[in-house]
Coordinates of C-alpha atoms in Angstrom, one line a residue:
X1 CA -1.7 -21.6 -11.3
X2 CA 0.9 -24.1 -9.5
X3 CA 4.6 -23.4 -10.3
X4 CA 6.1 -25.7 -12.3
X5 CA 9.1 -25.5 -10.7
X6 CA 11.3 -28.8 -9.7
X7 CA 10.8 -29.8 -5.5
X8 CA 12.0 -33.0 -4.7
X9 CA 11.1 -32.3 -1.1
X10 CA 7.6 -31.4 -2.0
X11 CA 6.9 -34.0 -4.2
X12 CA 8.4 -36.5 -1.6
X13 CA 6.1 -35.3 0.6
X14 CA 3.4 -36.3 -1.1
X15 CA 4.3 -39.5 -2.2
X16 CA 2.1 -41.8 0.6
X17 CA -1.1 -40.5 -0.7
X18 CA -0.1 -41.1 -4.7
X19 CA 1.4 -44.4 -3.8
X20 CA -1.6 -45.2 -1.9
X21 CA 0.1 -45.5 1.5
X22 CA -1.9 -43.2 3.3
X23 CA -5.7 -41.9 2.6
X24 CA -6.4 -37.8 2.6
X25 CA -9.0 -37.0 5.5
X26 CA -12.7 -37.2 4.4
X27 CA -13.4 -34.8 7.1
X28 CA -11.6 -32.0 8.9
X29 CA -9.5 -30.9 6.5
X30 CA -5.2 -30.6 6.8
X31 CA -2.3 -28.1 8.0
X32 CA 0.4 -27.9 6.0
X33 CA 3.5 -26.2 8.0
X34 CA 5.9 -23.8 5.9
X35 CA 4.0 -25.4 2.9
X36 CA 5.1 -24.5 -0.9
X37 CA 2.9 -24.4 -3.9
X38 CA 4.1 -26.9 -6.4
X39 CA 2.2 -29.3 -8.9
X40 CA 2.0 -32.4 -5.9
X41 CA -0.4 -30.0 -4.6
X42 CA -2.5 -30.1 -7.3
X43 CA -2.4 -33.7 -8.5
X44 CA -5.0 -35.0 -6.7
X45 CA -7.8 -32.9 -5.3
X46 CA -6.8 -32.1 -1.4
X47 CA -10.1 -30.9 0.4
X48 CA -9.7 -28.6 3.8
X49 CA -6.0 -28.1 2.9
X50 CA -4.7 -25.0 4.9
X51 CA -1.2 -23.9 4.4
X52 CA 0.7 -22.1 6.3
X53 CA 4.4 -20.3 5.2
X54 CA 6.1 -16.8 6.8
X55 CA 8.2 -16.5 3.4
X56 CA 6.4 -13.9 1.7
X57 CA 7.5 -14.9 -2.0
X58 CA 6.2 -18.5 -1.1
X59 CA 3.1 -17.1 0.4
X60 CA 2.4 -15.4 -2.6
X61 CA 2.6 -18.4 -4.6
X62 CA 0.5 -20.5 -2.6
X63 CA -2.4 -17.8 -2.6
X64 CA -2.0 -17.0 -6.4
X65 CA -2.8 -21.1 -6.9
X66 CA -6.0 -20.8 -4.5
X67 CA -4.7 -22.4 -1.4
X68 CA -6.1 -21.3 1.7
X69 CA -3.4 -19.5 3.8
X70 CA -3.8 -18.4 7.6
X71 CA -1.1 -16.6 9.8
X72 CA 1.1 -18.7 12.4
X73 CA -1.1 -18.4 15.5
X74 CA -3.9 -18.3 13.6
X75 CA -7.2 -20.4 15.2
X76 CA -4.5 -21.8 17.3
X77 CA -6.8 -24.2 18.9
X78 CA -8.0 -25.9 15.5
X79 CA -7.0 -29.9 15.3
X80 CA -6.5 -31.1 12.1
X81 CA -6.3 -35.2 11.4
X82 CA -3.3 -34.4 8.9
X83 CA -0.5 -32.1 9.7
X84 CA 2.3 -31.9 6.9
X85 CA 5.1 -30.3 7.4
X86 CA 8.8 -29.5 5.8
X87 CA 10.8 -28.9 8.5
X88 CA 14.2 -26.2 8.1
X89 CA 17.7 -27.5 8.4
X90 CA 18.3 -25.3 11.5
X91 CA 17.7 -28.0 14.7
X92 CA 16.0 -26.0 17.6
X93 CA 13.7 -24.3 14.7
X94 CA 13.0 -27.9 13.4
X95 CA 11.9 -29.3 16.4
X96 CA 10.0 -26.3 17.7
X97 CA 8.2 -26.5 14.7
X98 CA 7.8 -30.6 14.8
X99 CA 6.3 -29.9 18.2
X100 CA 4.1 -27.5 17.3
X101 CA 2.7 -29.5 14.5
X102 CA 1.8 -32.4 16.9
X103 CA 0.2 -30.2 19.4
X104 CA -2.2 -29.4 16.0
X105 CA -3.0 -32.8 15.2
X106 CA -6.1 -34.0 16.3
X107 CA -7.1 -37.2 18.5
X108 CA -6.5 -40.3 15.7
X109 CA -4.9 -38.1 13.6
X110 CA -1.1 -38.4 11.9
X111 CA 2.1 -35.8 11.2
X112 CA 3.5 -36.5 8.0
X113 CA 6.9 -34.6 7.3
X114 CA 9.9 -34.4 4.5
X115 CA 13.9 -33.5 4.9
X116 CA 16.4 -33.6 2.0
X117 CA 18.8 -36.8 2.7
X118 CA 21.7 -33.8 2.9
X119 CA 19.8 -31.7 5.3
X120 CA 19.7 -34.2 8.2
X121 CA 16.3 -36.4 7.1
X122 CA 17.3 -39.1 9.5
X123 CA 17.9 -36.8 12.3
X124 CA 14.3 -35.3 11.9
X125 CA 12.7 -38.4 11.5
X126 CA 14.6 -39.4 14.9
X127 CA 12.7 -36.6 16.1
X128 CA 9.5 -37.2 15.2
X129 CA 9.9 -40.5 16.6
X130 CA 11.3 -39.4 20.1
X131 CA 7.9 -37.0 20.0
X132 CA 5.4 -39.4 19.2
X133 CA 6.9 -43.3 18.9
X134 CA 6.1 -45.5 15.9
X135 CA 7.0 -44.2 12.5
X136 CA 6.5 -44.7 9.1
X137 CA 9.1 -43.6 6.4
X138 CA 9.6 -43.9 2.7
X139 CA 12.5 -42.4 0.6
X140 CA 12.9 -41.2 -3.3
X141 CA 14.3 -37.9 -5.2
X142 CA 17.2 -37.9 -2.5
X143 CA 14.2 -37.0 0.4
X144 CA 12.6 -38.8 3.5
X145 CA 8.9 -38.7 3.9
X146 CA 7.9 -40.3 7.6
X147 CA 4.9 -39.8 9.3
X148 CA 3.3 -41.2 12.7
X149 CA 0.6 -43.7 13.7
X150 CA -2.7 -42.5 14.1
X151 CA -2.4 -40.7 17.4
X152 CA -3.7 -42.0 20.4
X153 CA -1.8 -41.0 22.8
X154 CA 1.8 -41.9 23.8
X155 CA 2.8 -38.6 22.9
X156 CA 5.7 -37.5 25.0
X157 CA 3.7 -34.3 26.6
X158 CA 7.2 -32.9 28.9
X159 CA 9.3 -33.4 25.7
X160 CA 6.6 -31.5 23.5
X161 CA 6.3 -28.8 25.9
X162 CA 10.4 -27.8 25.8
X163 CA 10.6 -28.1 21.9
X164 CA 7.6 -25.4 21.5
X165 CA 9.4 -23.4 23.2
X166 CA 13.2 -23.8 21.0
X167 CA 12.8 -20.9 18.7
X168 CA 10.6 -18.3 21.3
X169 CA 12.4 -15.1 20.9
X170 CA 15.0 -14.2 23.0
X171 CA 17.4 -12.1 24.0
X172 CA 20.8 -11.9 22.2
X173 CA 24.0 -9.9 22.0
X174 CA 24.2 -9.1 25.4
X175 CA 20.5 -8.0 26.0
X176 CA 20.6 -5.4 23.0
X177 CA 18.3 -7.5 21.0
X178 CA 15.5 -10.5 20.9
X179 CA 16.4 -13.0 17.7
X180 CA 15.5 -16.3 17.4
X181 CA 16.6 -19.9 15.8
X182 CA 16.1 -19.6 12.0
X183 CA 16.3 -16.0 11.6
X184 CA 19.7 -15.4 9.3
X185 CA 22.6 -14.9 12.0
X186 CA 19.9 -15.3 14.9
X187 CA 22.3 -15.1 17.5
X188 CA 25.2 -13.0 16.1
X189 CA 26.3 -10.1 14.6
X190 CA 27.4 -11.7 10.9
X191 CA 30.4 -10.8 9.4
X192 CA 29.5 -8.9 6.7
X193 CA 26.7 -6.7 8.5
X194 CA 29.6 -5.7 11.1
X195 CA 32.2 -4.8 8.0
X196 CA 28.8 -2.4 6.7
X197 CA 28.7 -1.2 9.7
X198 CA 32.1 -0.2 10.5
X199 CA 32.4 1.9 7.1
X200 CA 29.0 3.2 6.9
X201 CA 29.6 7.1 6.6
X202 CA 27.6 9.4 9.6
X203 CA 26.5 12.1 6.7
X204 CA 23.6 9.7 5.2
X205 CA 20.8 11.8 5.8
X206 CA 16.7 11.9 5.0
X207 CA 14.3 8.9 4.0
X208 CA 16.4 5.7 4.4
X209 CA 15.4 2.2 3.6
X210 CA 16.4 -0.9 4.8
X211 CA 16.5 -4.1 2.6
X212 CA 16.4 -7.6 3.9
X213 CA 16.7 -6.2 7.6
X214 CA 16.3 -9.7 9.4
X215 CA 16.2 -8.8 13.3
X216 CA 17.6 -5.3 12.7
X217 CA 20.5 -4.9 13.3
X218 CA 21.6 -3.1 10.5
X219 CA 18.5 -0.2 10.6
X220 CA 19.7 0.2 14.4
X221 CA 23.0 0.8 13.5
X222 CA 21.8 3.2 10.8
X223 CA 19.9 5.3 13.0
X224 CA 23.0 5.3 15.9
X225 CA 25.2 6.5 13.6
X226 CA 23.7 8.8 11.3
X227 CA 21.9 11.7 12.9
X228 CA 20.1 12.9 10.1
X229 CA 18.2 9.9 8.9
X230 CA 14.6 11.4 9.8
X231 CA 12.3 8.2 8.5
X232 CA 13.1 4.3 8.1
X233 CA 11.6 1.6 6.0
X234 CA 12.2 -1.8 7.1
X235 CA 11.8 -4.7 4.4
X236 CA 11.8 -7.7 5.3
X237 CA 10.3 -11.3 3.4
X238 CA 10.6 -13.4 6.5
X239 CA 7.5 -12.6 8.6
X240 CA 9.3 -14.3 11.7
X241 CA 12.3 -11.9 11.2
X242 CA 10.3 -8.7 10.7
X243 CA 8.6 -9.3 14.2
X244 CA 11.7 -9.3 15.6
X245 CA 12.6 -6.4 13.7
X246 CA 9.7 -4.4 14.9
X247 CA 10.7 -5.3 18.5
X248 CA 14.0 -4.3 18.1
X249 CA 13.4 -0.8 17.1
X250 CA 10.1 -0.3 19.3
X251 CA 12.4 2.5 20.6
X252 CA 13.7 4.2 17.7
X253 CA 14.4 7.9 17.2
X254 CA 12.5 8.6 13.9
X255 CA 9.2 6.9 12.0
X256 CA 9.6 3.5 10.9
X257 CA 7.2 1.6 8.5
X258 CA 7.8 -2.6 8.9
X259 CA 6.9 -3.9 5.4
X260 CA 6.8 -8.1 4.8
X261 CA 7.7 -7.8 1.2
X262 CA 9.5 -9.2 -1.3
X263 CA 12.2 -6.6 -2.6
X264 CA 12.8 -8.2 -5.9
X265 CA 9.6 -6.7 -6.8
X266 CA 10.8 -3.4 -6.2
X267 CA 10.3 -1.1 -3.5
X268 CA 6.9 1.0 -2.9
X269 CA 8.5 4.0 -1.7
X270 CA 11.3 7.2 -2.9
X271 CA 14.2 7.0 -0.3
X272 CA 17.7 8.9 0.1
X273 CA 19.8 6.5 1.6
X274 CA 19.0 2.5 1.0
X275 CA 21.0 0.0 2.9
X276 CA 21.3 -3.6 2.5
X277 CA 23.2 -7.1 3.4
X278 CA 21.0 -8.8 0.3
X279 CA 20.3 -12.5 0.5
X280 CA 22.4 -14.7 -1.6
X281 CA 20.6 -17.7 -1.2
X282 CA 16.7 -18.7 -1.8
X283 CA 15.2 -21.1 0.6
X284 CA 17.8 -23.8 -1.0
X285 CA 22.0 -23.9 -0.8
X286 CA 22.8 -23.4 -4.1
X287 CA 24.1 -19.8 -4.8
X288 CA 21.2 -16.7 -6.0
X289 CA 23.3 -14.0 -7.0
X290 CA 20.0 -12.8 -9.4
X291 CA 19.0 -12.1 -5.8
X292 CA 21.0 -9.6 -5.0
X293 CA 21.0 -8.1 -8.3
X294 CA 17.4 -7.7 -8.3
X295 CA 18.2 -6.1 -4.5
X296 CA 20.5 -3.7 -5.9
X297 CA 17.9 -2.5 -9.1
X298 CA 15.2 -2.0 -7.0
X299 CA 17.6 -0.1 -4.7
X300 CA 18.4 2.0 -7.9
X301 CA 14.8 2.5 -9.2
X302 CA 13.8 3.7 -5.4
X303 CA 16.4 6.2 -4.6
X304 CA 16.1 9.8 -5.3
X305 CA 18.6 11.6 -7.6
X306 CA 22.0 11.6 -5.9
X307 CA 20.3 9.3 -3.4
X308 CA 23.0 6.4 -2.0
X309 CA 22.9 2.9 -1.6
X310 CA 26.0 1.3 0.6
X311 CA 25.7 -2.3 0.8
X312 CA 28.1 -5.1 1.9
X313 CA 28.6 -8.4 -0.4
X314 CA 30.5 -11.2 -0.7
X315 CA 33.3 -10.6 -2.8
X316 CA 32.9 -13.4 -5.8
X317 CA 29.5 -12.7 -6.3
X318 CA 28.7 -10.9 -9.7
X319 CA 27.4 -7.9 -9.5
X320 CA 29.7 -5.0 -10.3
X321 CA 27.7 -5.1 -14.2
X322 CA 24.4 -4.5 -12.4
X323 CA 26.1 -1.3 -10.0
X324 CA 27.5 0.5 -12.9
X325 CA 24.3 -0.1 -14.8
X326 CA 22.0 1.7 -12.3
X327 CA 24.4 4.1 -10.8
X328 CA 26.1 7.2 -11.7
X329 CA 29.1 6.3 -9.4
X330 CA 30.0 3.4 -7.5
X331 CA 33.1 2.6 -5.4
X332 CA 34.3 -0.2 -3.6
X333 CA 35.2 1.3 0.2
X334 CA 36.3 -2.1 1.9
X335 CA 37.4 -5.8 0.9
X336 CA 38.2 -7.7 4.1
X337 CA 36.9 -11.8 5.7
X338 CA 35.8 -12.5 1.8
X339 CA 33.1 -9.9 1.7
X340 CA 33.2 -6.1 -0.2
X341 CA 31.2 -2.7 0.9
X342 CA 30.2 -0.9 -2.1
X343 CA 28.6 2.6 -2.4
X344 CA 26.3 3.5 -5.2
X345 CA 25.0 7.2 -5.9
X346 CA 22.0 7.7 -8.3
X347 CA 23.5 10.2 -10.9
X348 CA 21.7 13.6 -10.4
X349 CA 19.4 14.5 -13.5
X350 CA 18.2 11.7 -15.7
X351 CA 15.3 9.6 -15.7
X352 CA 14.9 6.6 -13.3
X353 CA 17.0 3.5 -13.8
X354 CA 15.8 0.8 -15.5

């Protein structure tokens, strides 16, 4: 069943084939890059359509509607005569994957892509151009849909061959980690994780989990300063950011399970300690504090009696209703750069929260 849900970008996307700009191959099927499910999809049957998307709660959308998914990498060496794409605001990750999705598009065959006006649409299509010459564009709902000439050649091959490689993992922080472009403070430490960080208490002890753990930073930190954490779960929605994850902590001290999941749909395990730098935006810029409430219940629901969750937060975001809700005691240890740490401890006795 196809969301319902409003996607300017998405529907944008799709406009050349309702508007009868552009035809949907007879034969050999399409790749659709970071695709989302959405009713465009659906409009119009779309045979051979294979989606690809690293975002687990948007991967689990598309595969509920019956789209064919497949794993970045995946039959590398297919060529498609479509390849659609919606390309992320961060640049080097853009045009990585731009590149990419040329190298995938068969002899004759087009790229066809969509950027919000406010999230640099000219810039990409700039991009596309400087990849493969002529384009095509179109724009409505505030997006820009372009797409290439059949392709024939022309494609700039030394150009295509540097952006592939933009976003390959590297290393950051002086050599203490590999990150990448896109990944959530890829080449930092953020400012909030570091404020965690510096109050988090060396007694947490047993099962720990870690929510929204990006490259890792936070579970290596974790297991640095608190001896007695004997097991880690890393959770992580991003498929591209738990691979750097489980990179990062080849080396670690205890057992650690690497879990692409969504958290707001709770947590799988029973855990001691839970820590977490929750998300407070979805895939758009617009604030999702149900986010990080859903972060913190799920925390609550997984941790043992008297089990602790210490998690860092910007400071106007709502959620001190949710924390006294699911936890027997909560305090606010820090408030410094706009963010707050904040310890919650499952009462002892009692069922489990709701």
């Amino acid at each position: 069943m196809p969301t319902d849900r409003q996607d300017d970008a998405l529907t944008t996307l799709m406009l050349p084939f309702a508007n009868g700009l552009l035809d949907w191959p007879e034969a050999g099927g399409a790749l659709f890059l970071r695709a989302r499910d959405g009713w465009p999809l659906h409009r119009q049957p779309l045979p051979g359509l294979v989606c690809e998307q690293g975002f687990r709660p948007e991967a689990k959308a598309l595969a509920h509607s019956g789209l064919a998914l497949r794993e970045e990498g995946e039959a590398a060496d297919r060529r498609f005569p479509l390849v659609m794409l919606l390309p992320p605001r961060q640049r080097a990750e853009s045009r990585a994957l731009m590149a990419r999705a040329v190298a995938a598009t068969a002899p004759g065959g087009r790229v066809l892509a969509c950027v919000p006006n406010n999230e640099g649409a000219r810039s990409a299509e700039d991009d596309l151009k400087h990849l493969v010459g002529k384009v095509s564009s179109l724009s409505k709902h505030k997006c820009r849909v372009f797409w290439s000439a059949p392709l024939e050649g022309g494609v700039d091959a030394d150009l295509l061959a540097r952006w592939r490689d933009l976003d390959a993992p590297r290393p950051v922080l002086d050599g203490r980690f590999h990150s990448r472009p896109g990944v959530f403070a890829w080449d930092r430490v953020d400012t909030a994780s570091a404020l965690l960080v510096e109050h988090l208490p060396a007694d947490l002890r047993g099962r720990a989990a870690d929510l929204g753990a990006g490259f890792g930073y936070l579970s290596h930190a974790l297991l640095g300063r608190c001896a007695g954490i004997s097991a880690l779960d890393v959770f992580e929605a991003e498929a591209r950011a738990l691979a750097l994850a489980r990179r990062n902590l080849a080396d670690a001290r205890v057992p650690v399970g690497f879990h692409w999941h969504d958290v707001t749909e709770g947590l799988p395990g029973r855990y001691d300690v839970v820590v977490s730098n929750p998300p407070f935006h979805g895939q758009g810029r617009g604030d999702r504090p149900d986010i990080g409430r859903r972060f913190i219940q799920a925390a609550a629901q997984a941790l043992e009696p008297g089990g602790r969750l210490w998690m860092v937060a910007n400071r106007h975001l709502p959620y001190e209703d949710v924390l006294d809700a699911a936890f027997g005691e909560v305090r606010v240890h820090a408030q410094r750069d706009g963010f707050k740490v904040i310890e919650g401890t499952r009462a002892r006795g009692g069922g489990r929260p709701r």
